Coordinates of C-alpha atoms in Angstrom, one line a residue:
X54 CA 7.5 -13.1 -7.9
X55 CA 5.1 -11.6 -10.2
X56 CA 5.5 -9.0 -12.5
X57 CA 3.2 -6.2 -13.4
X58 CA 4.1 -4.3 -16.7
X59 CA 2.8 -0.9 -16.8
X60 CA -0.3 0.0 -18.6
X61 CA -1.6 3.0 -20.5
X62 CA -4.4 5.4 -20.1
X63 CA -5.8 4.2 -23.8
X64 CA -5.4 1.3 -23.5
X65 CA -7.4 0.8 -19.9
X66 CA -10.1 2.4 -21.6
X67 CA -10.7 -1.0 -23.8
X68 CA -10.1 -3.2 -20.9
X69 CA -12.9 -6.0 -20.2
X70 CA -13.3 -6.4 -16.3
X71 CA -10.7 -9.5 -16.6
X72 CA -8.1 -7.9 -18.5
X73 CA -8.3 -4.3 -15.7
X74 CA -8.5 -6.8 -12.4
X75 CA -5.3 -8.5 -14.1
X76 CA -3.2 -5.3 -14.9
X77 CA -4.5 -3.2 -11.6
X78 CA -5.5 -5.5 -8.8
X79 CA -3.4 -7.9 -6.6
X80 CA -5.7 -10.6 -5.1
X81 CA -3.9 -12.8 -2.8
X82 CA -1.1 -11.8 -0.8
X83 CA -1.1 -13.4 2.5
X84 CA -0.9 -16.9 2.4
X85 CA 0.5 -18.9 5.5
X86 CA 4.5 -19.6 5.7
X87 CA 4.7 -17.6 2.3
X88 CA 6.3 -14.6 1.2
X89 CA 5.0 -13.7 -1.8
X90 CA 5.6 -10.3 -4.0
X91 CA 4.4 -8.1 -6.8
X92 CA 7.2 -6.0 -8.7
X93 CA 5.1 -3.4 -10.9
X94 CA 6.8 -1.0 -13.4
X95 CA 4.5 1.6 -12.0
X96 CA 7.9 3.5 -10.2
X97 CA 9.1 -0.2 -9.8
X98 CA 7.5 -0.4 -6.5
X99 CA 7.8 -3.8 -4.8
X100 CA 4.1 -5.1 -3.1
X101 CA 4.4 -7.7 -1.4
X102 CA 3.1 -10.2 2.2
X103 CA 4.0 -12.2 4.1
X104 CA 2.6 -14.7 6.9
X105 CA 5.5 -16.5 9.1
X106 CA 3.3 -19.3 11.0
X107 CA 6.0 -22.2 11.9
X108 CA 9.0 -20.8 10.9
X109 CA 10.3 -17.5 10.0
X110 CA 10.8 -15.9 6.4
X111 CA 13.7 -13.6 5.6
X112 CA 12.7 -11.0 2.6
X113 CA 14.8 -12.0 0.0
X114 CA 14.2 -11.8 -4.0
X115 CA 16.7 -13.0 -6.2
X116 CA 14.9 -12.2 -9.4
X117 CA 15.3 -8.6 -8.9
X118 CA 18.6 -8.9 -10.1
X119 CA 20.7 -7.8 -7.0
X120 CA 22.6 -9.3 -4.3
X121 CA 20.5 -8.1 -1.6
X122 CA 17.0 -6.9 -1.4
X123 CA 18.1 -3.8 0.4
X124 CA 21.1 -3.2 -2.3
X125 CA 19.5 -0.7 -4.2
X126 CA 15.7 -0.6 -2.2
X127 CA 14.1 0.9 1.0
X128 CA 10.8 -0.5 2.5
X129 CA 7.9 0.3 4.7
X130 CA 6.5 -3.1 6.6
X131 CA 3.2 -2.5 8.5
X132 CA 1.7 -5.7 10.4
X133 CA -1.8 -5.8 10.0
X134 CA -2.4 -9.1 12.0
X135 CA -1.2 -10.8 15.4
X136 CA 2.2 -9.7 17.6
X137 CA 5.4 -10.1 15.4
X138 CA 8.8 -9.0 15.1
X139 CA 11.6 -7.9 12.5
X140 CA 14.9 -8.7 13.0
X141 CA 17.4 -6.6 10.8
X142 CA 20.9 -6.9 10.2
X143 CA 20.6 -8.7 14.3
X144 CA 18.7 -5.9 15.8
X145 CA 14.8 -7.1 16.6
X146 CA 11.9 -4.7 16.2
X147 CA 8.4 -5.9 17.8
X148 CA 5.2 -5.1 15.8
X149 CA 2.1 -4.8 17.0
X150 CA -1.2 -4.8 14.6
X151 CA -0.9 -1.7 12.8
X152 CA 2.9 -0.6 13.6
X153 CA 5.2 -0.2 11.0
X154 CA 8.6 -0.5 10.6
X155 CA 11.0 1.5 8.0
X156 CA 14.1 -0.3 6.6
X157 CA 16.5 1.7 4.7
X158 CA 19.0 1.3 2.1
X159 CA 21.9 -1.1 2.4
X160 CA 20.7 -3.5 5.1
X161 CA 21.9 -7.2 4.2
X162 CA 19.6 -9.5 6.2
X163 CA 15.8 -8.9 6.8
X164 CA 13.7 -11.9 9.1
X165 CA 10.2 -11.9 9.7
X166 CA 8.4 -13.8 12.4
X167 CA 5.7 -14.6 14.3
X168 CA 5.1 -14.4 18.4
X169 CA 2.0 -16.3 18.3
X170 CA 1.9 -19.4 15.6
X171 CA -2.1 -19.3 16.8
X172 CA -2.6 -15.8 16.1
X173 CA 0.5 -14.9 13.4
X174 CA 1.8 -11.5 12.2
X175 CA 0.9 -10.3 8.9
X176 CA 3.1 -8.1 7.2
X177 CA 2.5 -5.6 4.3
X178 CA 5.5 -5.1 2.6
X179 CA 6.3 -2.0 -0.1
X180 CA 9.4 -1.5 -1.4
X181 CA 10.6 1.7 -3.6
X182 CA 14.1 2.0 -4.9
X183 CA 16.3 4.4 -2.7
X184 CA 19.4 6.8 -3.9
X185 CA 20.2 7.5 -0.4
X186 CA 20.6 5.6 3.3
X187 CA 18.3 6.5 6.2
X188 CA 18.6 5.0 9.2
X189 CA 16.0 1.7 10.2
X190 CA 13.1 3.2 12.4
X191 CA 10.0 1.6 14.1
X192 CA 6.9 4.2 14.2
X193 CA 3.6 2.4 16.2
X194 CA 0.4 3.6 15.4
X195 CA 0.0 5.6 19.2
X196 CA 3.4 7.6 17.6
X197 CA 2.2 8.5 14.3
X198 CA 0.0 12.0 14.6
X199 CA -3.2 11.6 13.4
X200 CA -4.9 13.7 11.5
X201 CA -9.0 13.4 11.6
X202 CA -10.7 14.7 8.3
X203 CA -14.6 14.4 6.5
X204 CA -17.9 13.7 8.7
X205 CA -20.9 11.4 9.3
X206 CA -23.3 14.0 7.0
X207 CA -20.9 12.9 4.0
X208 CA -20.1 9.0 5.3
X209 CA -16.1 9.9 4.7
X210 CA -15.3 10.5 8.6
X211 CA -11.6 9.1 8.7
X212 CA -8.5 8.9 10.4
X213 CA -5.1 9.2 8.5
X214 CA -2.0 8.3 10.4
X215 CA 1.5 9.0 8.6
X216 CA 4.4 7.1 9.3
X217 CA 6.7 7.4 6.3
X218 CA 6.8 11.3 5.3
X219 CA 8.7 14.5 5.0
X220 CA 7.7 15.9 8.4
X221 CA 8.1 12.0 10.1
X222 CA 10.5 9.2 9.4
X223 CA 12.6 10.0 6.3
X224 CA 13.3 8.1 3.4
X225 CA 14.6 8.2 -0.2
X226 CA 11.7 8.5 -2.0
X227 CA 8.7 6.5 0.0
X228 CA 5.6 8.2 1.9
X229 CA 3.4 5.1 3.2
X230 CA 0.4 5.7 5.7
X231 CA -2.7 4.5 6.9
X232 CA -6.4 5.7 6.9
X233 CA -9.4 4.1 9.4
X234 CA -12.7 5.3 8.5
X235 CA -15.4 5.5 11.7
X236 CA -18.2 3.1 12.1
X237 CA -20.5 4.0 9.3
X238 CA -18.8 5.7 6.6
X239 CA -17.7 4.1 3.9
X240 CA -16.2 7.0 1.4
X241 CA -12.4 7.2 1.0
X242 CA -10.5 10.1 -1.0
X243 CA -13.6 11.8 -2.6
X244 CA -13.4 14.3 -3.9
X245 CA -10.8 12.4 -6.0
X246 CA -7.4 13.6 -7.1
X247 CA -4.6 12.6 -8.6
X248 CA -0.6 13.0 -8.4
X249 CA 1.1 13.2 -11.6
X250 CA 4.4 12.6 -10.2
X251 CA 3.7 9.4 -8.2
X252 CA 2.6 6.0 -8.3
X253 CA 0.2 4.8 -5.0
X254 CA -1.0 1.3 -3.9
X255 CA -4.0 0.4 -1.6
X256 CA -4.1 -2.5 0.7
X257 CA -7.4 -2.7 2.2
X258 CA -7.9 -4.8 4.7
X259 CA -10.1 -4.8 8.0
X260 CA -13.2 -6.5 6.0
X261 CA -15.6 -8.8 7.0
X262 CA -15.7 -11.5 4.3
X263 CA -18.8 -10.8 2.7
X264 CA -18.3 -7.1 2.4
X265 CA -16.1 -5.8 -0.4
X266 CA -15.1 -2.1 -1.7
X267 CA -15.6 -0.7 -4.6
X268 CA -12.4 0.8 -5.9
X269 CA -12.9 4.0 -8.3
X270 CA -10.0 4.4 -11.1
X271 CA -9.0 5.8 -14.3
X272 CA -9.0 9.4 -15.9
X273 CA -11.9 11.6 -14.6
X274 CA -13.6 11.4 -17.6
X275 CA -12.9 7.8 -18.1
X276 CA -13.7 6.0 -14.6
X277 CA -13.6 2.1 -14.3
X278 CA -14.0 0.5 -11.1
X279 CA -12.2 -3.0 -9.2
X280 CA -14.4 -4.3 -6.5
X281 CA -12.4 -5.4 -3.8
X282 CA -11.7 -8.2 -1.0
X283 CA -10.4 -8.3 2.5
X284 CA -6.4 -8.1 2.2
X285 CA -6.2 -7.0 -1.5
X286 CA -4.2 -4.2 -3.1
X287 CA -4.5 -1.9 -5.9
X288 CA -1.8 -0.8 -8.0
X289 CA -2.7 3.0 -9.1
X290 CA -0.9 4.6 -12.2
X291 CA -0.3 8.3 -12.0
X292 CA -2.7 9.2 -14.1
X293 CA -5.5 7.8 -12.2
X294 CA -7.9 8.6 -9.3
X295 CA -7.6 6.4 -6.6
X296 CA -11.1 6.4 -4.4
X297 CA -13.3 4.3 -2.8
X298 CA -16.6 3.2 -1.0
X299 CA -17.4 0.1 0.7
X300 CA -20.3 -1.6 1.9
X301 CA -19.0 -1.2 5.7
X302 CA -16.6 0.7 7.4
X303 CA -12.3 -0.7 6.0
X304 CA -8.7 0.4 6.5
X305 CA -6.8 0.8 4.1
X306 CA -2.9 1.8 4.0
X307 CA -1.8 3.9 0.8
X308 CA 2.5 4.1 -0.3
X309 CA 3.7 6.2 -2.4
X310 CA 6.4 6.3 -4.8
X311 CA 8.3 8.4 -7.4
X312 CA 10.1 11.9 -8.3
X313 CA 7.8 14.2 -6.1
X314 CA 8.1 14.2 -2.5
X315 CA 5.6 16.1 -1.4
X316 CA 2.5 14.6 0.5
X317 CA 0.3 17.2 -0.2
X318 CA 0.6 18.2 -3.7
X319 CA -2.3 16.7 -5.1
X320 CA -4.2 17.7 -8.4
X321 CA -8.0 18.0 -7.2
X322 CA -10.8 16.7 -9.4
X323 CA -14.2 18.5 -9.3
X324 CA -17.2 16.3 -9.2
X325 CA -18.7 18.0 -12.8
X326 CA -15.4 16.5 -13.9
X327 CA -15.9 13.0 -13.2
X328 CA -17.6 10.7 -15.6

């Protein structure tokens, strides 16, 4: 497991491109018959994937310094590849691309696997810690509502579909989502805002592998920018913006973590503000 130590807003604003890719962005996740994780102080989220090809993985991390993942933790897990399933505590959950499953607080055993060793599951894992026990619940993507916002004229035409909220499936302290943008727009939460209260991390993912995104962060009057890969994730301070645009149409699921519980409260940024 790797560990991400938080970082300030003065000191990002010295970073060199190396030194804000190594603090902010996570670029390899996946890899076959791996689980592999990302513990950031940032509201001590857990980021993590896994790929279960020939056998299965159970989600298990010993350096966090509990007897069970779940001991102290809740999780969202959304598969972004083939057919899978999730078996927890002995009860089975199938996954197809884009459903997600919600594991609370207090489960003991957690297995991921694969349906098709040819075409294998790929799971996105983030993990907040959790002060109360809600009960394990699968949400597909036909269950979550969506919610269609921006238009062609402004290349932002998206889809956002919430699984993990106050008005869906409950949790401690998590919100996690996803947004698909429409053929031809490329823009992603602009105009920008931030949260003060919470933490957020992009995956995004559904890239061709010569296109990338260009990942907007920093204070408004201090922007930096990550350009980003196919199955990479961005670890956003509360401080920051969090925005986007790519060189072609991407997905991208956004979690949420910390004291405020509120989706929408959301400090807007005015465009004369950004520098």
């Amino acid at each position: 497991m790797e560990t991400r130590h938080c970082a300030s807003k003065e000191e990002t604003i010295r970073y060199t491109t190396e030194e804000l890719r190594n603090a902010f962005l996570i670029e390899s996740l996946f890899e076959n018959d791996q689980l592999k994780l990302t513990y950031t102080h940032e509201d001590r989220m857990l980021i993590g994937g896994a790929v279960p090809v020939r056998e299965p993985l159970t989600l298990i991390e010993p350096d966090i310094k509990t007897k069970a993942f779940f001991e102290r933790r809740e999780a969202g897990i959304i598969n972004i590849g083939g057919p899978g399933s999730i078996k927890v505590d002995g009860e089975e959950y199938h996954l197809d691309q884009k459903d997600c499953l919600y594991v609370g607080l207090g489960k003991n055993e957690v297995v991921l696997s694969s349906e098709d060793q040819k075409n294998p599951a790929r799971f996105y894992i983030l993990s907040a810690l959790a002060h109360q026990e809600y009960p394990t619940v699968k949400i597909g993507i036909n269950e979550a509502a969506p919610v269609h916002l921006g238009d062609e004229k402004n290349s932002n035409k998206r889809t956002i579909y919430k699984y993990i909220h106050a008005e869906g499936v409950q949790s401690s302290q998590l919100m996690m989502g996803m947004t698909l943008l429409a053929p031809n727009c490329m823009w992603n939460t602009m105009p920008a805002h931030i949260h003060d209260r919470r933490s957020e991390v992009y995956l995004y993912f559904d890239m061709e592998p010569d296109t990338r995104v260009f990942h907007f962060m920093g204070e408004p009057s201090e922007t930096r920018h990550l350009v980003v890969k196919n199955e990479q994730s961005v670890i956003s301070p509360s401080w920051s913006i969090h925005s986007g645009i790519g060189t072609s149409n991407y997905t991208f699921i956004w979690a949420m973590a910390g004291e405020n519980y509120t989706f929408d409260d959301m400090e807007q940024v005015k465009m004369s503000d950004l520098r």
